[in-house]
Amino acid sequence: RIYKRQLECRADIFRLDAPLIAIYESLIPTAEEKAKQKQLLTSLEKLVNREWPNTKLYIYGSCANSFGVSKSDIDICFALEGADNNKPEILLRLAEILESENLTNVQALVRARVPIVKLKDPDTEISCDICINNVLAVVNTKLLRDYARIDVRLRQLAFIVKHWAKSRGVNETYHGTLSSYAYVLMCIHFLQQRRPAILPCLQGMKTTYSVTMENVHCAFFDRVDELRNFGRRNNESISQLVWSFFNYWAYGHDYANSVISVRTGGILSKRAKDWTRRVGNDRHLICIEDPFETSHDLGRVVDKYSIKVLREEFERAAEVLQHDPNPCVKLFEPY
Ligand code: GTP
Ligand code: MG
C-alpha cells in the first residue's frame, strides 16, 4: 500500500464550521423526544415489576451516553440477580408479558451474542432492545457521557462521524464495519491526542467513581464539572477537527502496529497486547481497546474485505474535505 503524504489543511476550511454545526444541531433529539423515552422506560419498568418486583431497568447506549441522534432505538438493561444462567428462559417470559400488553414487533433473540428482546411502542414508534445484566455497558455509557460533558467539540465531532458512518454504510458490525461505540471511542482518543489536548484521560486521574462488574474493576475521575475549561488552550474549530480526524484515519494511523487506547490516553503497540495475529475470528486489522474489558478489541469485527472498505471511506472523506467544492453534501452522500 502506498501512503500519500499528509496534506496541509485547505485554507478555507473555516467555511465549513457553520454548515457542520447546523448538521450537528439538526441531529440532536428534542426535549419532547427525550421525555417520551423516559415515559416508555417507566411504563416498561411497571410491567416488569409485576413479574419481578423491585427490579430496575437502566438505559444504556446512545440514548444515555449523549451521543444519540434523533429517532435512535433505546438500549435497555434489565438488572436481575441470579439470572445469568437462565437468560433465554427469562427473555422468553419477558417477551410473553410484553406481547400481552400494547407492544408490537416483540421478538426474543435468545441466541444472539448479547441475547435480547426487541419491541416497539406503537404510540411513540420508539423501538427498544432489552438485554439482561449487561452491566459493563451501563458503566461504559457513563464514561462516554462524562467525556461528553467536558468539551462540546466531542459531541459535535462524534455526531458528524456517526452521521457520516451511517450515510456511507460503514456502521454495520454485521458487515464487518464498526459499531457506534467504536466510533465514539475513536473520537475521544483523537481529542486526547490533540496538542494542546482537548480531552483528558479520565481513567488516568484520581479515582472518584469505582465499581467492580463482571470481575472487571472500573475506576475513573467523574467530577467532570471541574474540567469544563480543560480544552480551552486549544482553539481548533469543528471543521479543523473533522478534517484532521479523517486525515488521521486515512493517512496518519499505523494500522500494522498501533492500538488506540482511551484507557491510557495514548497509543499502545499491538505486540504488547499480543494482537499481532489472527486468533479465532479476531483479526485485529484495526485495533480499538475497550476502556474496561481491555482484552476486547472493538475492531475484531473487521475482516480483510471490510478493512479495505473502511480505509477507502476514510480516504474518500479526507479527499472530499480537502478538495470538494461542496464537502458538507458530498461527505454524507448515500453510498
Ligand atoms: P446508535 O444506536 O448507533 O446510535 O449507537 P449506540 O451508542 O447505542 O451504540 P451501539 O448500538 O454500538 O452500542 C450500544 C451500547 O452497547 C454502547 O454504548 C456500549 O455501551 C455497549 N457496547 C456496544 N458494543 C460493545 C462491546 O463490544 N463491548 C461492550 N462492553 N459494550 C459494548
Ligand atoms: Mg443503540
Short mmCIF file of C-alpha atoms and ligand atoms in Angstrom, two decimals:
data_model
loop_
_atom_site.label_atom_id
_atom_site.label_comp_id
_atom_site.label_asym_id
_atom_site.label_seq_id
_atom_site.Cartn_x
_atom_site.Cartn_y
_atom_site.Cartn_z
CA ARG A 1 0.00 0.00 0.00
CA ILE A 2 1.36 3.39 -0.95
CA TYR A 3 0.75 6.09 1.63
CA LYS A 4 0.05 9.58 0.50
CA ARG A 5 1.82 12.37 2.28
CA GLN A 6 -0.30 14.01 4.92
CA LEU A 7 -1.89 17.06 3.40
CA GLU A 8 -1.87 20.64 4.58
CA CYS A 9 -5.38 21.65 5.53
CA ARG A 10 -7.16 23.77 2.90
CA ALA A 11 -7.13 27.47 3.73
CA ASP A 12 -10.88 27.98 3.57
CA ILE A 13 -11.70 25.07 5.90
CA PHE A 14 -13.37 27.51 8.33
CA ARG A 15 -16.19 27.99 5.86
CA LEU A 16 -17.33 24.52 6.88
CA ASP A 17 -17.81 25.43 10.54
CA ALA A 18 -21.30 26.85 10.16
CA PRO A 19 -22.74 24.06 7.99
CA LEU A 20 -21.18 21.34 10.16
CA ILE A 21 -22.62 22.92 13.31
CA ALA A 22 -26.00 23.16 11.56
CA ILE A 23 -25.88 19.42 10.76
CA TYR A 24 -24.93 18.64 14.37
CA GLU A 25 -27.82 20.72 15.69
CA SER A 26 -30.32 19.15 13.33
CA LEU A 27 -29.39 15.71 14.68
CA ILE A 28 -29.90 16.50 18.39
CA PRO A 29 -33.08 14.87 19.77
CA THR A 30 -35.72 17.29 21.05
CA ALA A 31 -36.67 17.59 24.72
CA GLU A 32 -40.06 16.15 23.77
CA GLU A 33 -38.44 13.03 22.32
CA LYS A 34 -36.26 12.56 25.44
CA ALA A 35 -39.39 12.87 27.63
CA LYS A 36 -41.17 10.18 25.58
CA GLN A 37 -38.20 7.83 26.00
CA LYS A 38 -38.31 8.36 29.79
CA GLN A 39 -42.06 7.70 29.88
CA LEU A 40 -41.67 4.48 27.93
CA LEU A 41 -38.93 3.31 30.29
CA THR A 42 -41.18 3.99 33.30
CA SER A 43 -44.11 2.07 31.85
CA LEU A 44 -41.89 -0.87 30.86
CA GLU A 45 -40.48 -0.92 34.38
CA LYS A 46 -44.01 -1.15 35.81
CA LEU A 47 -44.79 -4.14 33.58
CA VAL A 48 -41.56 -5.89 34.53
CA ASN A 49 -42.18 -5.26 38.22
CA ARG A 50 -45.44 -7.20 38.15
CA GLU A 51 -43.49 -10.38 37.47
CA TRP A 52 -40.17 -9.42 39.12
CA PRO A 53 -40.86 -6.96 41.98
CA ASN A 54 -38.25 -4.38 42.99
CA THR A 55 -36.13 -4.76 39.85
CA LYS A 56 -34.84 -1.90 37.74
CA LEU A 57 -34.36 -1.11 34.08
CA TYR A 58 -31.36 1.01 33.03
CA ILE A 59 -30.96 2.90 29.77
CA TYR A 60 -27.52 2.48 28.20
CA GLY A 61 -26.11 3.12 24.72
CA SER A 62 -26.75 6.23 22.70
CA CYS A 63 -29.94 7.35 24.48
CA ALA A 64 -27.96 7.66 27.72
CA ASN A 65 -24.40 8.43 26.63
CA SER A 66 -25.41 11.75 24.96
CA PHE A 67 -24.26 10.56 21.52
CA GLY A 68 -27.76 9.61 20.43
CA VAL A 69 -29.22 11.27 17.38
CA SER A 70 -32.92 11.87 16.93
CA LYS A 71 -35.03 8.70 16.47
CA SER A 72 -32.44 6.30 17.92
CA ASP A 73 -33.54 2.96 19.32
CA ILE A 74 -33.39 2.69 23.12
CA ASP A 75 -30.98 0.15 24.63
CA ILE A 76 -32.26 -1.12 27.98
CA CYS A 77 -30.55 -3.33 30.54
CA PHE A 78 -32.75 -5.36 32.89
CA ALA A 79 -30.83 -5.91 36.13
CA LEU A 80 -31.91 -9.20 37.69
CA GLU A 81 -29.90 -11.03 40.29
CA GLY A 82 -29.24 -14.71 39.67
CA ALA A 83 -30.44 -14.52 36.06
CA ASP A 84 -27.13 -15.22 34.36
CA ASN A 85 -27.72 -18.93 33.98
CA ASN A 86 -31.22 -18.79 32.55
CA LYS A 87 -31.31 -15.68 30.40
CA PRO A 88 -33.16 -17.36 27.49
CA GLU A 89 -35.97 -18.50 29.76
CA ILE A 90 -36.33 -15.06 31.33
CA LEU A 91 -36.25 -13.30 27.96
CA LEU A 92 -38.95 -15.59 26.60
CA ARG A 93 -41.14 -14.91 29.64
CA LEU A 94 -40.45 -11.18 29.27
CA ALA A 95 -41.47 -11.33 25.61
CA GLU A 96 -44.71 -13.05 26.60
CA ILE A 97 -45.53 -10.32 29.12
CA LEU A 98 -44.76 -7.51 26.67
CA GLU A 99 -46.74 -9.13 23.89
CA SER A 100 -49.84 -9.39 26.10
CA GLU A 101 -49.67 -5.63 26.58
CA ASN A 102 -49.95 -2.98 23.92
CA LEU A 103 -46.49 -3.55 22.42
CA THR A 104 -45.75 -4.66 18.87
CA ASN A 105 -42.94 -6.40 16.97
CA VAL A 106 -41.98 -8.31 20.13
CA GLN A 107 -39.19 -10.73 19.36
CA ALA A 108 -36.86 -12.69 21.68
CA LEU A 109 -33.41 -13.21 20.14
CA VAL A 110 -32.03 -15.71 22.63
CA ARG A 111 -29.16 -16.99 20.51
CA ALA A 112 -27.51 -13.62 19.81
CA ARG A 113 -24.06 -12.79 21.28
CA VAL A 114 -25.96 -10.49 23.64
CA PRO A 115 -29.42 -12.11 23.94
CA ILE A 116 -32.23 -9.53 23.79
CA VAL A 117 -35.95 -8.92 23.46
CA LYS A 118 -36.90 -6.39 20.78
CA LEU A 119 -40.11 -4.42 20.86
CA LYS A 120 -41.82 -1.34 19.51
CA ASP A 121 -44.15 1.06 21.25
CA PRO A 122 -46.95 1.73 18.73
CA ASP A 123 -47.87 5.11 20.26
CA THR A 124 -44.46 6.72 20.03
CA GLU A 125 -42.97 4.44 17.32
CA ILE A 126 -39.93 4.04 19.57
CA SER A 127 -38.07 0.70 19.29
CA CYS A 128 -36.19 -0.87 22.20
CA ASP A 129 -33.76 -3.71 22.78
CA ILE A 130 -33.83 -5.17 26.29
CA CYS A 131 -30.90 -7.28 27.50
CA ILE A 132 -30.21 -8.81 30.91
CA ASN A 133 -27.36 -7.83 33.24
CA ASN A 134 -25.12 -6.24 30.62
CA VAL A 135 -23.82 -4.05 33.41
CA LEU A 136 -20.45 -3.17 31.86
CA ALA A 137 -22.35 -1.46 29.08
CA VAL A 138 -24.09 0.68 31.70
CA VAL A 139 -20.67 1.70 33.11
CA ASN A 140 -19.10 2.44 29.71
CA THR A 141 -22.19 4.51 28.90
CA LYS A 142 -21.42 6.65 31.96
CA LEU A 143 -17.77 7.03 30.90
CA LEU A 144 -18.81 8.28 27.45
CA ARG A 145 -21.40 10.64 28.89
CA ASP A 146 -18.84 12.08 31.33
CA TYR A 147 -16.35 12.69 28.49
CA ALA A 148 -19.08 14.48 26.53
CA ARG A 149 -19.62 16.94 29.37
CA ILE A 150 -16.00 18.16 29.29
CA ASP A 151 -15.90 19.79 25.86
CA VAL A 152 -18.77 20.27 23.40
CA ARG A 153 -16.43 19.56 20.47
CA LEU A 154 -16.51 15.84 21.34
CA ARG A 155 -20.27 15.64 20.88
CA GLN A 156 -20.08 17.70 17.68
CA LEU A 157 -17.32 15.56 16.20
CA ALA A 158 -18.95 12.26 17.20
CA PHE A 159 -22.35 13.27 15.76
CA ILE A 160 -20.71 14.17 12.45
CA VAL A 161 -18.64 10.97 12.37
CA LYS A 162 -21.65 8.77 13.25
CA HIS A 163 -23.79 10.55 10.66
CA TRP A 164 -21.04 10.03 8.05
CA ALA A 165 -20.66 6.35 9.01
CA LYS A 166 -24.40 5.67 8.77
CA SER A 167 -24.71 7.52 5.45
CA ARG A 168 -21.73 5.68 3.96
CA GLY A 169 -22.76 2.23 5.22
CA VAL A 170 -19.75 1.72 7.49
CA ASN A 171 -21.63 1.48 10.82
CA GLU A 172 -22.71 -2.14 10.39
CA THR A 173 -20.96 -4.70 12.57
CA TYR A 174 -22.88 -7.43 10.71
CA HIS A 175 -20.97 -6.47 7.58
CA GLY A 176 -17.60 -6.12 9.25
CA THR A 177 -17.58 -2.38 9.84
CA LEU A 178 -17.51 -0.57 13.17
CA SER A 179 -20.13 -0.01 15.90
CA SER A 180 -21.18 3.46 17.01
CA TYR A 181 -19.46 2.72 20.30
CA ALA A 182 -16.17 2.15 18.46
CA TYR A 183 -16.53 5.42 16.53
CA VAL A 184 -17.14 7.40 19.72
CA LEU A 185 -14.02 5.85 21.29
CA MET A 186 -12.06 6.86 18.17
CA CYS A 187 -13.28 10.45 18.65
CA ILE A 188 -12.37 10.52 22.35
CA HIS A 189 -8.91 9.13 21.63
CA PHE A 190 -8.42 11.66 18.85
CA LEU A 191 -9.27 14.60 21.13
CA GLN A 192 -6.99 13.21 23.87
CA GLN A 193 -4.16 13.30 21.31
CA ARG A 194 -4.55 16.92 20.14
CA ARG A 195 -1.83 19.31 21.29
CA PRO A 196 -2.84 21.04 23.50
CA ALA A 197 -5.19 18.20 24.44
CA ILE A 198 -8.93 18.81 24.17
CA LEU A 199 -9.84 15.89 26.46
CA PRO A 200 -8.00 14.43 29.47
CA CYS A 201 -7.66 10.72 30.25
CA LEU A 202 -10.28 10.17 32.97
CA GLN A 203 -9.02 6.67 33.80
CA GLY A 204 -5.53 8.06 34.38
CA MET A 205 -6.70 10.57 37.00
CA LYS A 206 -7.65 10.32 40.66
CA THR A 207 -10.46 7.81 41.19
CA THR A 208 -13.73 9.43 42.24
CA TYR A 209 -16.00 6.69 40.88
CA SER A 210 -15.39 2.96 41.04
CA VAL A 211 -17.36 -0.24 40.68
CA THR A 212 -16.50 -3.86 40.03
CA MET A 213 -18.74 -5.50 37.47
CA GLU A 214 -18.40 -8.95 35.92
CA ASN A 215 -14.96 -9.21 37.58
CA VAL A 216 -13.78 -6.02 35.89
CA HIS A 217 -12.66 -3.16 38.10
CA CYS A 218 -13.85 0.12 36.60
CA ALA A 219 -12.39 3.32 38.08
CA PHE A 220 -12.13 6.86 36.83
CA PHE A 221 -12.41 10.55 37.66
CA ASP A 222 -16.04 11.54 37.21
CA ARG A 223 -16.21 15.05 38.72
CA VAL A 224 -16.15 16.40 35.20
CA ASP A 225 -17.75 19.73 36.13
CA GLU A 226 -14.29 20.61 37.44
CA LEU A 227 -12.86 20.03 33.94
CA ARG A 228 -15.09 22.39 31.98
CA ASN A 229 -12.09 24.55 31.00
CA PHE A 230 -9.79 21.66 30.20
CA GLY A 231 -9.59 22.19 26.44
CA ARG A 232 -9.67 25.96 26.34
CA ARG A 233 -5.97 26.34 25.38
CA ASN A 234 -6.79 24.53 22.15
CA ASN A 235 -8.97 26.65 19.88
CA GLU A 236 -9.35 24.27 16.94
CA SER A 237 -12.80 24.53 15.44
CA ILE A 238 -15.08 21.70 14.36
CA SER A 239 -14.08 21.94 10.69
CA GLN A 240 -10.39 21.57 11.52
CA LEU A 241 -11.12 18.66 13.83
CA VAL A 242 -13.30 16.81 11.33
CA TRP A 243 -10.63 17.35 8.66
CA SER A 244 -7.84 16.11 10.97
CA PHE A 245 -9.86 13.14 12.20
CA PHE A 246 -10.35 11.77 8.69
CA ASN A 247 -6.77 12.59 7.71
CA TYR A 248 -5.52 10.68 10.72
CA TRP A 249 -7.53 7.55 9.89
CA ALA A 250 -6.76 7.87 6.16
CA TYR A 251 -3.02 8.61 6.25
CA GLY A 252 -1.73 9.00 9.81
CA HIS A 253 -2.68 5.85 11.71
CA ASP A 254 -0.22 2.95 11.80
CA TYR A 255 -2.61 0.05 11.18
CA ALA A 256 0.17 -2.53 11.29
CA ASN A 257 1.43 -1.74 14.79
CA SER A 258 -0.89 0.54 16.78
CA VAL A 259 -3.78 0.09 19.17
CA ILE A 260 -5.76 3.16 20.22
CA SER A 261 -6.49 3.24 23.94
CA VAL A 262 -8.84 5.68 25.65
CA ARG A 263 -7.97 3.97 28.94
CA THR A 264 -4.33 5.14 28.80
CA GLY A 265 -4.97 8.26 26.73
CA GLY A 266 -2.49 7.15 24.09
CA ILE A 267 -1.34 4.53 21.60
CA LEU A 268 -0.26 1.02 22.63
CA SER A 269 1.62 -1.46 20.49
CA LYS A 270 -0.14 -4.47 19.03
CA ARG A 271 2.83 -6.55 20.16
CA ALA A 272 2.37 -5.55 23.81
CA LYS A 273 -1.25 -6.69 23.64
CA ASP A 274 -0.44 -9.81 21.66
CA TRP A 275 -2.81 -8.65 18.95
CA THR A 276 -0.40 -9.32 16.10
CA ARG A 277 -2.05 -12.36 14.60
CA ARG A 278 -5.47 -13.76 13.98
CA VAL A 279 -6.92 -15.73 16.89
CA GLY A 280 -10.22 -17.39 16.07
CA ASN A 281 -12.30 -14.75 14.39
CA ASP A 282 -10.37 -11.81 15.85
CA ARG A 283 -8.09 -10.45 13.14
CA HIS A 284 -7.02 -7.17 14.73
CA LEU A 285 -6.80 -5.26 11.44
CA ILE A 286 -7.83 -2.04 13.18
CA CYS A 287 -7.34 -2.05 16.94
CA ILE A 288 -9.54 -0.18 19.41
CA GLU A 289 -9.12 -1.24 23.03
CA ASP A 290 -12.28 -1.34 25.14
CA PRO A 291 -11.67 1.01 28.11
CA PHE A 292 -12.71 -1.61 30.70
CA GLU A 293 -12.60 -5.03 29.01
CA THR A 294 -9.02 -4.49 27.94
CA SER A 295 -8.71 -7.86 26.20
CA HIS A 296 -11.54 -6.77 23.97
CA ASP A 297 -10.71 -5.24 20.57
CA LEU A 298 -13.70 -3.36 19.16
CA GLY A 299 -12.11 -3.73 15.75
CA ARG A 300 -12.48 -7.51 15.96
CA VAL A 301 -15.49 -7.47 13.64
CA VAL A 302 -13.39 -6.06 10.79
CA ASP A 303 -12.20 -8.61 8.22
CA LYS A 304 -9.80 -8.44 5.28
CA TYR A 305 -12.57 -7.19 2.96
CA SER A 306 -14.19 -4.66 5.26
CA ILE A 307 -10.86 -3.13 6.32
CA LYS A 308 -10.40 -2.12 2.70
CA VAL A 309 -13.89 -0.62 2.52
CA LEU A 310 -13.31 1.24 5.77
CA ARG A 311 -9.92 2.67 4.77
CA GLU A 312 -11.20 3.71 1.36
CA GLU A 313 -14.05 5.53 3.09
CA PHE A 314 -11.63 7.35 5.42
CA GLU A 315 -9.57 8.36 2.37
CA ARG A 316 -12.66 9.44 0.48
CA ALA A 317 -13.77 11.62 3.41
CA ALA A 318 -10.30 13.19 3.70
CA GLU A 319 -10.23 13.92 -0.04
CA VAL A 320 -13.75 15.37 -0.05
CA LEU A 321 -12.93 17.67 2.86
CA GLN A 322 -9.73 18.78 1.16
CA HIS A 323 -10.87 19.34 -2.44
CA ASP A 324 -14.61 19.18 -2.94
CA PRO A 325 -16.43 22.44 -3.64
CA ASN A 326 -19.39 21.29 -1.54
CA PRO A 327 -17.94 18.95 1.09
CA CYS A 328 -20.89 19.09 3.52
CA VAL A 329 -23.14 17.48 0.92
CA LYS A 330 -20.60 15.12 -0.61
CA LEU A 331 -19.31 13.81 2.72
CA PHE A 332 -22.72 12.39 3.66
CA GLU A 333 -23.81 11.27 0.21
CA PRO A 334 -25.53 7.85 0.46
CA TYR A 335 -23.25 5.10 -0.81
P1 GTP B 1 -26.55 4.02 17.93
O1 GTP B 1 -27.58 3.05 18.40
O2 GTP B 1 -25.95 3.68 16.61
O3 GTP B 1 -26.98 5.44 17.99
O4 GTP B 1 -25.33 3.97 18.95
P2 GTP B 1 -25.10 3.30 20.38
O5 GTP B 1 -24.26 4.26 21.17
O6 GTP B 1 -26.36 2.85 21.00
O7 GTP B 1 -24.10 2.18 20.05
P3 GTP B 1 -24.19 0.63 19.87
O8 GTP B 1 -25.54 0.23 19.39
O9 GTP B 1 -22.97 0.30 19.09
O10 GTP B 1 -23.97 0.05 21.31
C1 GTP B 1 -24.84 0.29 22.40
C2 GTP B 1 -24.05 0.24 23.70
O11 GTP B 1 -23.63 -1.08 23.94
C3 GTP B 1 -22.78 1.08 23.69
O12 GTP B 1 -22.99 2.40 24.03
C4 GTP B 1 -21.95 0.37 24.69
O13 GTP B 1 -22.31 0.80 25.99
C5 GTP B 1 -22.36 -1.07 24.51
N1 GTP B 1 -21.47 -1.82 23.62
C6 GTP B 1 -21.55 -1.93 22.29
N2 GTP B 1 -20.59 -2.74 21.81
C7 GTP B 1 -19.92 -3.15 22.86
C8 GTP B 1 -18.83 -4.02 23.03
O14 GTP B 1 -18.28 -4.61 22.10
N3 GTP B 1 -18.41 -4.20 24.32
C9 GTP B 1 -19.01 -3.59 25.37
N4 GTP B 1 -18.53 -3.79 26.61
N5 GTP B 1 -20.04 -2.76 25.25
C10 GTP B 1 -20.49 -2.56 24.02
MG MG B 2 -28.10 1.87 20.22
#
